[in-house]
Every structure is written in structure tokens, then in C-alpha cells.
PDB file of N, CA and C in Angstrom:
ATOM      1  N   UNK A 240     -18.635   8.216  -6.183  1.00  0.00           N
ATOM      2  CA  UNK A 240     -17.395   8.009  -5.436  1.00  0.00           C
ATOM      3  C   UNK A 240     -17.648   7.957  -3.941  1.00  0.00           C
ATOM      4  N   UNK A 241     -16.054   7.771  -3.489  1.00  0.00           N
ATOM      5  CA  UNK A 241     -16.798   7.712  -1.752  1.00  0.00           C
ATOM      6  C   UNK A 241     -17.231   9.059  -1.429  1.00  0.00           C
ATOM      7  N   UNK A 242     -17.655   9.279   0.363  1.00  0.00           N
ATOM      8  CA  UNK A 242     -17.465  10.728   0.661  1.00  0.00           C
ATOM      9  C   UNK A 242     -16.426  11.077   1.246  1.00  0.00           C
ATOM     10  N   UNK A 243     -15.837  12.038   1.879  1.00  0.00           N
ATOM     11  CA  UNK A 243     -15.455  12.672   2.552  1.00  0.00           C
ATOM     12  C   UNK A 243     -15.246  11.821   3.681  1.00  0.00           C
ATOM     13  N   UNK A 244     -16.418  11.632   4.258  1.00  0.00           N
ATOM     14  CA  UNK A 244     -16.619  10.913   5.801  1.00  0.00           C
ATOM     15  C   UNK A 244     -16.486   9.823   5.788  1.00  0.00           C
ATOM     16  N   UNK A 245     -16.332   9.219   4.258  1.00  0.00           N
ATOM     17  CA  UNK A 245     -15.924   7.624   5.047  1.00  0.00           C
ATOM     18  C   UNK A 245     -14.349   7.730   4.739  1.00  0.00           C
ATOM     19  N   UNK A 246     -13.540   8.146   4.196  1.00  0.00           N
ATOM     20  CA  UNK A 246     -12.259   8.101   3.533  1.00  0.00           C
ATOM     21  C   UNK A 246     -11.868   8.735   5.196  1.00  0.00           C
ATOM     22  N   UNK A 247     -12.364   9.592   6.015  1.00  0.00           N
ATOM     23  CA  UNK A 247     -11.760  10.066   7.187  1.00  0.00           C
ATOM     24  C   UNK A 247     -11.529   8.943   8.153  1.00  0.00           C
ATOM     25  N   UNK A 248     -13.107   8.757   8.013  1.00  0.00           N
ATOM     26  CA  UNK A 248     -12.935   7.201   9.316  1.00  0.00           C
ATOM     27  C   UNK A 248     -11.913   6.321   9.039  1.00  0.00           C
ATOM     28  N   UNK A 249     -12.118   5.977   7.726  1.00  0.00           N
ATOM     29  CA  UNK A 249     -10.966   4.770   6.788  1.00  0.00           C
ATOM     30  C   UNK A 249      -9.561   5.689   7.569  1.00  0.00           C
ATOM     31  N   UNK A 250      -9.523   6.630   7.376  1.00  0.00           N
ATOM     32  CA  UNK A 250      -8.152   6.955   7.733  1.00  0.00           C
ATOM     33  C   UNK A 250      -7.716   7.211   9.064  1.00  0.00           C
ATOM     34  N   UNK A 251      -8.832   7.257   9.818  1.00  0.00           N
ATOM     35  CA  UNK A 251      -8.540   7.605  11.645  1.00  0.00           C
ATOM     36  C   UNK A 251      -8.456   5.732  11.595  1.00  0.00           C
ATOM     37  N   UNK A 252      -8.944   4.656  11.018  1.00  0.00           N
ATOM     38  CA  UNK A 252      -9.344   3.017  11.805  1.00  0.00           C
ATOM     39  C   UNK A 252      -7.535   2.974  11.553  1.00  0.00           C
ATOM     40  N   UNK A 253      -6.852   3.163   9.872  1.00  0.00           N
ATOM     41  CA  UNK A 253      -5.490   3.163   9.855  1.00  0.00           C
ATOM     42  C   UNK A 253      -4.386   3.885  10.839  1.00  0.00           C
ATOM     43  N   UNK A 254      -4.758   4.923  11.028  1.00  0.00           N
ATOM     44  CA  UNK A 254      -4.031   5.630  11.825  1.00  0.00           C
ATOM     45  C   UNK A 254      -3.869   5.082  13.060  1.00  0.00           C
ATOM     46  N   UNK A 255      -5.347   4.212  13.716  1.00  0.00           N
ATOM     47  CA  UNK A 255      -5.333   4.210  15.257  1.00  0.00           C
ATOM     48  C   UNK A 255      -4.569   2.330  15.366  1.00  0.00           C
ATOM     49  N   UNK A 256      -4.652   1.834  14.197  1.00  0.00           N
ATOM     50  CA  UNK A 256      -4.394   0.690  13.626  1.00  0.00           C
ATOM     51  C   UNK A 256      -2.556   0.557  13.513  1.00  0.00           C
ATOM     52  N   UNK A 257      -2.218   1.794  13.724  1.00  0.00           N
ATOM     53  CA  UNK A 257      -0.623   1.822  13.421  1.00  0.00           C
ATOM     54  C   UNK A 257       0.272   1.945  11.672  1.00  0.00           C
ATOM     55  N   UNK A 258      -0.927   1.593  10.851  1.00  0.00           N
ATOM     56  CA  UNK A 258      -0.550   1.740   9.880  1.00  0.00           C
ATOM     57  C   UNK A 258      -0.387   2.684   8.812  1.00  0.00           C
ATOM     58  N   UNK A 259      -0.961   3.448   9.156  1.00  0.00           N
ATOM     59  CA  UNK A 259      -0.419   5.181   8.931  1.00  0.00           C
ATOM     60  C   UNK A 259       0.218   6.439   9.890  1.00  0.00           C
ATOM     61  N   UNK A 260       0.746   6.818   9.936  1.00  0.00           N
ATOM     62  CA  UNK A 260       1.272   8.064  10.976  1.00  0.00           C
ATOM     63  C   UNK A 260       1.082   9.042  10.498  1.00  0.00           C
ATOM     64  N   UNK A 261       0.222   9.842  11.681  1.00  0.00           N
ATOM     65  CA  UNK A 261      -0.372  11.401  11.072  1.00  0.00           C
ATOM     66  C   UNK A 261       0.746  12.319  11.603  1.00  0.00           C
ATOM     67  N   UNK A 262       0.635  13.208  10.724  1.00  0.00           N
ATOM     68  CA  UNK A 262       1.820  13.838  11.047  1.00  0.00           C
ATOM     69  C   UNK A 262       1.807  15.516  10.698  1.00  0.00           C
ATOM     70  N   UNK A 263       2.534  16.684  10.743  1.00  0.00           N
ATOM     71  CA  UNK A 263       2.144  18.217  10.652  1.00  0.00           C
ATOM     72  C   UNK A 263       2.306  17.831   8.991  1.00  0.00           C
ATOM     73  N   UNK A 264       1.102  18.660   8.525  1.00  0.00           N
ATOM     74  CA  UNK A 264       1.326  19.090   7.020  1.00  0.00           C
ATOM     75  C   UNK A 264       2.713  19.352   6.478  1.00  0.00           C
ATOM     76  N   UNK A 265       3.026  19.019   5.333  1.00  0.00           N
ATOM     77  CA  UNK A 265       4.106  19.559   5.060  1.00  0.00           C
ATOM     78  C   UNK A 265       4.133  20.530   4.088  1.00  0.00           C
ATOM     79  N   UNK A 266       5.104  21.140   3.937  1.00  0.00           N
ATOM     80  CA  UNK A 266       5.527  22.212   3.149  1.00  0.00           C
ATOM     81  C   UNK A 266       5.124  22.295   1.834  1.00  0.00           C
ATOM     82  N   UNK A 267       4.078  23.193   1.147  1.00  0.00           N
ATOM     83  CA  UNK A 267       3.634  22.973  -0.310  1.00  0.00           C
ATOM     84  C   UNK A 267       4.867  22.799  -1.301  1.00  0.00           C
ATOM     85  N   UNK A 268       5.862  23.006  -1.058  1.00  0.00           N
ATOM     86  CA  UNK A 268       6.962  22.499  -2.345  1.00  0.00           C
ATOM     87  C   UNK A 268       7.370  21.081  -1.951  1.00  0.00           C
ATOM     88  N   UNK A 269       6.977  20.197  -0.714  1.00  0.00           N
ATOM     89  CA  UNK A 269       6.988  19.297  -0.685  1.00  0.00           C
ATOM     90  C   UNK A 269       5.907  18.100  -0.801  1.00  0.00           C
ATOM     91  N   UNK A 270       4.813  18.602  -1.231  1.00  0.00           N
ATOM     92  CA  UNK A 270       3.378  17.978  -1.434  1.00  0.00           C
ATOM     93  C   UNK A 270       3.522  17.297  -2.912  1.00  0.00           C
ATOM     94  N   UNK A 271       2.891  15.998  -2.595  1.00  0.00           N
ATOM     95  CA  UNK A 271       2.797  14.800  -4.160  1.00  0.00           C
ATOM     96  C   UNK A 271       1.848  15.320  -5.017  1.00  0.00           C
ATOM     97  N   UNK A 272       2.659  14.968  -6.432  1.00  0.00           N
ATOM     98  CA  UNK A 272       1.738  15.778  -7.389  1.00  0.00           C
ATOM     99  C   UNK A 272      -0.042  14.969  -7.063  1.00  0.00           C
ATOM    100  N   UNK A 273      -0.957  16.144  -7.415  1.00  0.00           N
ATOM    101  CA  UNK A 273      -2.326  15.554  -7.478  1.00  0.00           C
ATOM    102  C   UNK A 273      -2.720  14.687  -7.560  1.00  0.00           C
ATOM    103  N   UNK A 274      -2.244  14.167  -9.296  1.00  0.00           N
ATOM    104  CA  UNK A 274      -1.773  12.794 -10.513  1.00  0.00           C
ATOM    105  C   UNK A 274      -1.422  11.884  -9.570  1.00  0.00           C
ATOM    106  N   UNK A 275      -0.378  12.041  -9.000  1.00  0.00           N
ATOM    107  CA  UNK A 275      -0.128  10.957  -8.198  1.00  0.00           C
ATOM    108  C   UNK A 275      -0.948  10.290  -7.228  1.00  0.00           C
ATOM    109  N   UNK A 276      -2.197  11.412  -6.323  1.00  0.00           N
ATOM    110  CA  UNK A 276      -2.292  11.251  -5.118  1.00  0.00           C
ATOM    111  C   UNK A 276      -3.575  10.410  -5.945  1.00  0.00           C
ATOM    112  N   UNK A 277      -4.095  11.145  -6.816  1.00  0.00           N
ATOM    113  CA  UNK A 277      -5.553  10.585  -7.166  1.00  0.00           C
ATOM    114  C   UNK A 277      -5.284   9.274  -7.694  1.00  0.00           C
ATOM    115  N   UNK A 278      -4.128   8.556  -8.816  1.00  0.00           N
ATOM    116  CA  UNK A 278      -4.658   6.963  -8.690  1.00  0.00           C
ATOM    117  C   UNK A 278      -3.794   6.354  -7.199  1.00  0.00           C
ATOM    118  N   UNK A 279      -3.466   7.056  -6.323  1.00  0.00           N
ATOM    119  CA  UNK A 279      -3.313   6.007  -4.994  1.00  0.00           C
ATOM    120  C   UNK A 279      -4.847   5.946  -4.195  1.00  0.00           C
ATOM    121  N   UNK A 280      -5.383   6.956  -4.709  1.00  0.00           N
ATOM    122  CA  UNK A 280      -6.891   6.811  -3.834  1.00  0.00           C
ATOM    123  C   UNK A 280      -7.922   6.278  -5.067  1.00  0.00           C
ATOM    124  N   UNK A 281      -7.240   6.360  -6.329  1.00  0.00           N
ATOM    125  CA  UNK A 281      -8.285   5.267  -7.222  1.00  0.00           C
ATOM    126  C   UNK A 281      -7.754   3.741  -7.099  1.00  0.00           C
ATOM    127  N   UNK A 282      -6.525   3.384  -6.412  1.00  0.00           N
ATOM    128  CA  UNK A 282      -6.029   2.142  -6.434  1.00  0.00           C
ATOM    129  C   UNK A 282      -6.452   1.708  -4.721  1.00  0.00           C
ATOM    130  N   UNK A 283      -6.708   2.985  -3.925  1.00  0.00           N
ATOM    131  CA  UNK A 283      -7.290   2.202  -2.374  1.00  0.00           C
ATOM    132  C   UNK A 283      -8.990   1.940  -2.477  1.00  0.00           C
ATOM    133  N   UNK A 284      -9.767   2.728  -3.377  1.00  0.00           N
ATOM    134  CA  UNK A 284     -10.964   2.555  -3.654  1.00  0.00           C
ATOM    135  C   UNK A 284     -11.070   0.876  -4.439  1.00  0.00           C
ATOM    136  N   UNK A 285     -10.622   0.788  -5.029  1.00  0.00           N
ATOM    137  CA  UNK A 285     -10.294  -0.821  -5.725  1.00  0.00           C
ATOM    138  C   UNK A 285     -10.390  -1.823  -4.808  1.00  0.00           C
ATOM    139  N   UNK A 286      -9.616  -1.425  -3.990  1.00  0.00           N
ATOM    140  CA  UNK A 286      -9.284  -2.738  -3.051  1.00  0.00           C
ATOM    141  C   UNK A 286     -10.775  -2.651  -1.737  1.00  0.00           C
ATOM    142  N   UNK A 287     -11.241  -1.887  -1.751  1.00  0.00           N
ATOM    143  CA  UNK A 287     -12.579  -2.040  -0.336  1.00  0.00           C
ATOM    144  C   UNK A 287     -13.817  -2.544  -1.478  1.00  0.00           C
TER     145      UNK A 287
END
């Protein structure tokens, strides 16, 4: 899989790119289930 360090960079080039907004953590009763988070990062791994 990827590492760590490239999924960061990938995410600082989006961020500085405008297409993500970083923002304060949010509240653990408001955090996406796992399930969810893992095929959005098995469906962004797909696409590079």
C-alpha cells in the first residue's frame, strides 16, 4: 500500500491546491465510520 508520507504530501499538494480545506478535528461522535473512510482511500488509491 501507499505510506504515510506520500498520502500527506498528496494531501498538503490538495490542500494548497484549494481542493480540500483543513480544518480543527472534529468531535469523535462526529467522525465517518472507518468502512467508510477506508474504500474512499481504496477508491483515491485507484485513481493515481
Amino acid at each position: 500500500g501507499q505510506s504515510p508520507a506520500v498520502v500527506r504530501v498528496l494531501l498538503a499538494d490538495l490542500i494548497d491546491w484549494g481542493h480540500i480545506r483543513a480544518r480543527p478535528p472534529v468531535p469523535v461522535a462526529e467522525h465517518a465510520d472507518m468502512d467508510v473512510l477506508r474504500k474512499v482511500l481504496d477508491g483515491l488509491e485507484a485513481k493515481l
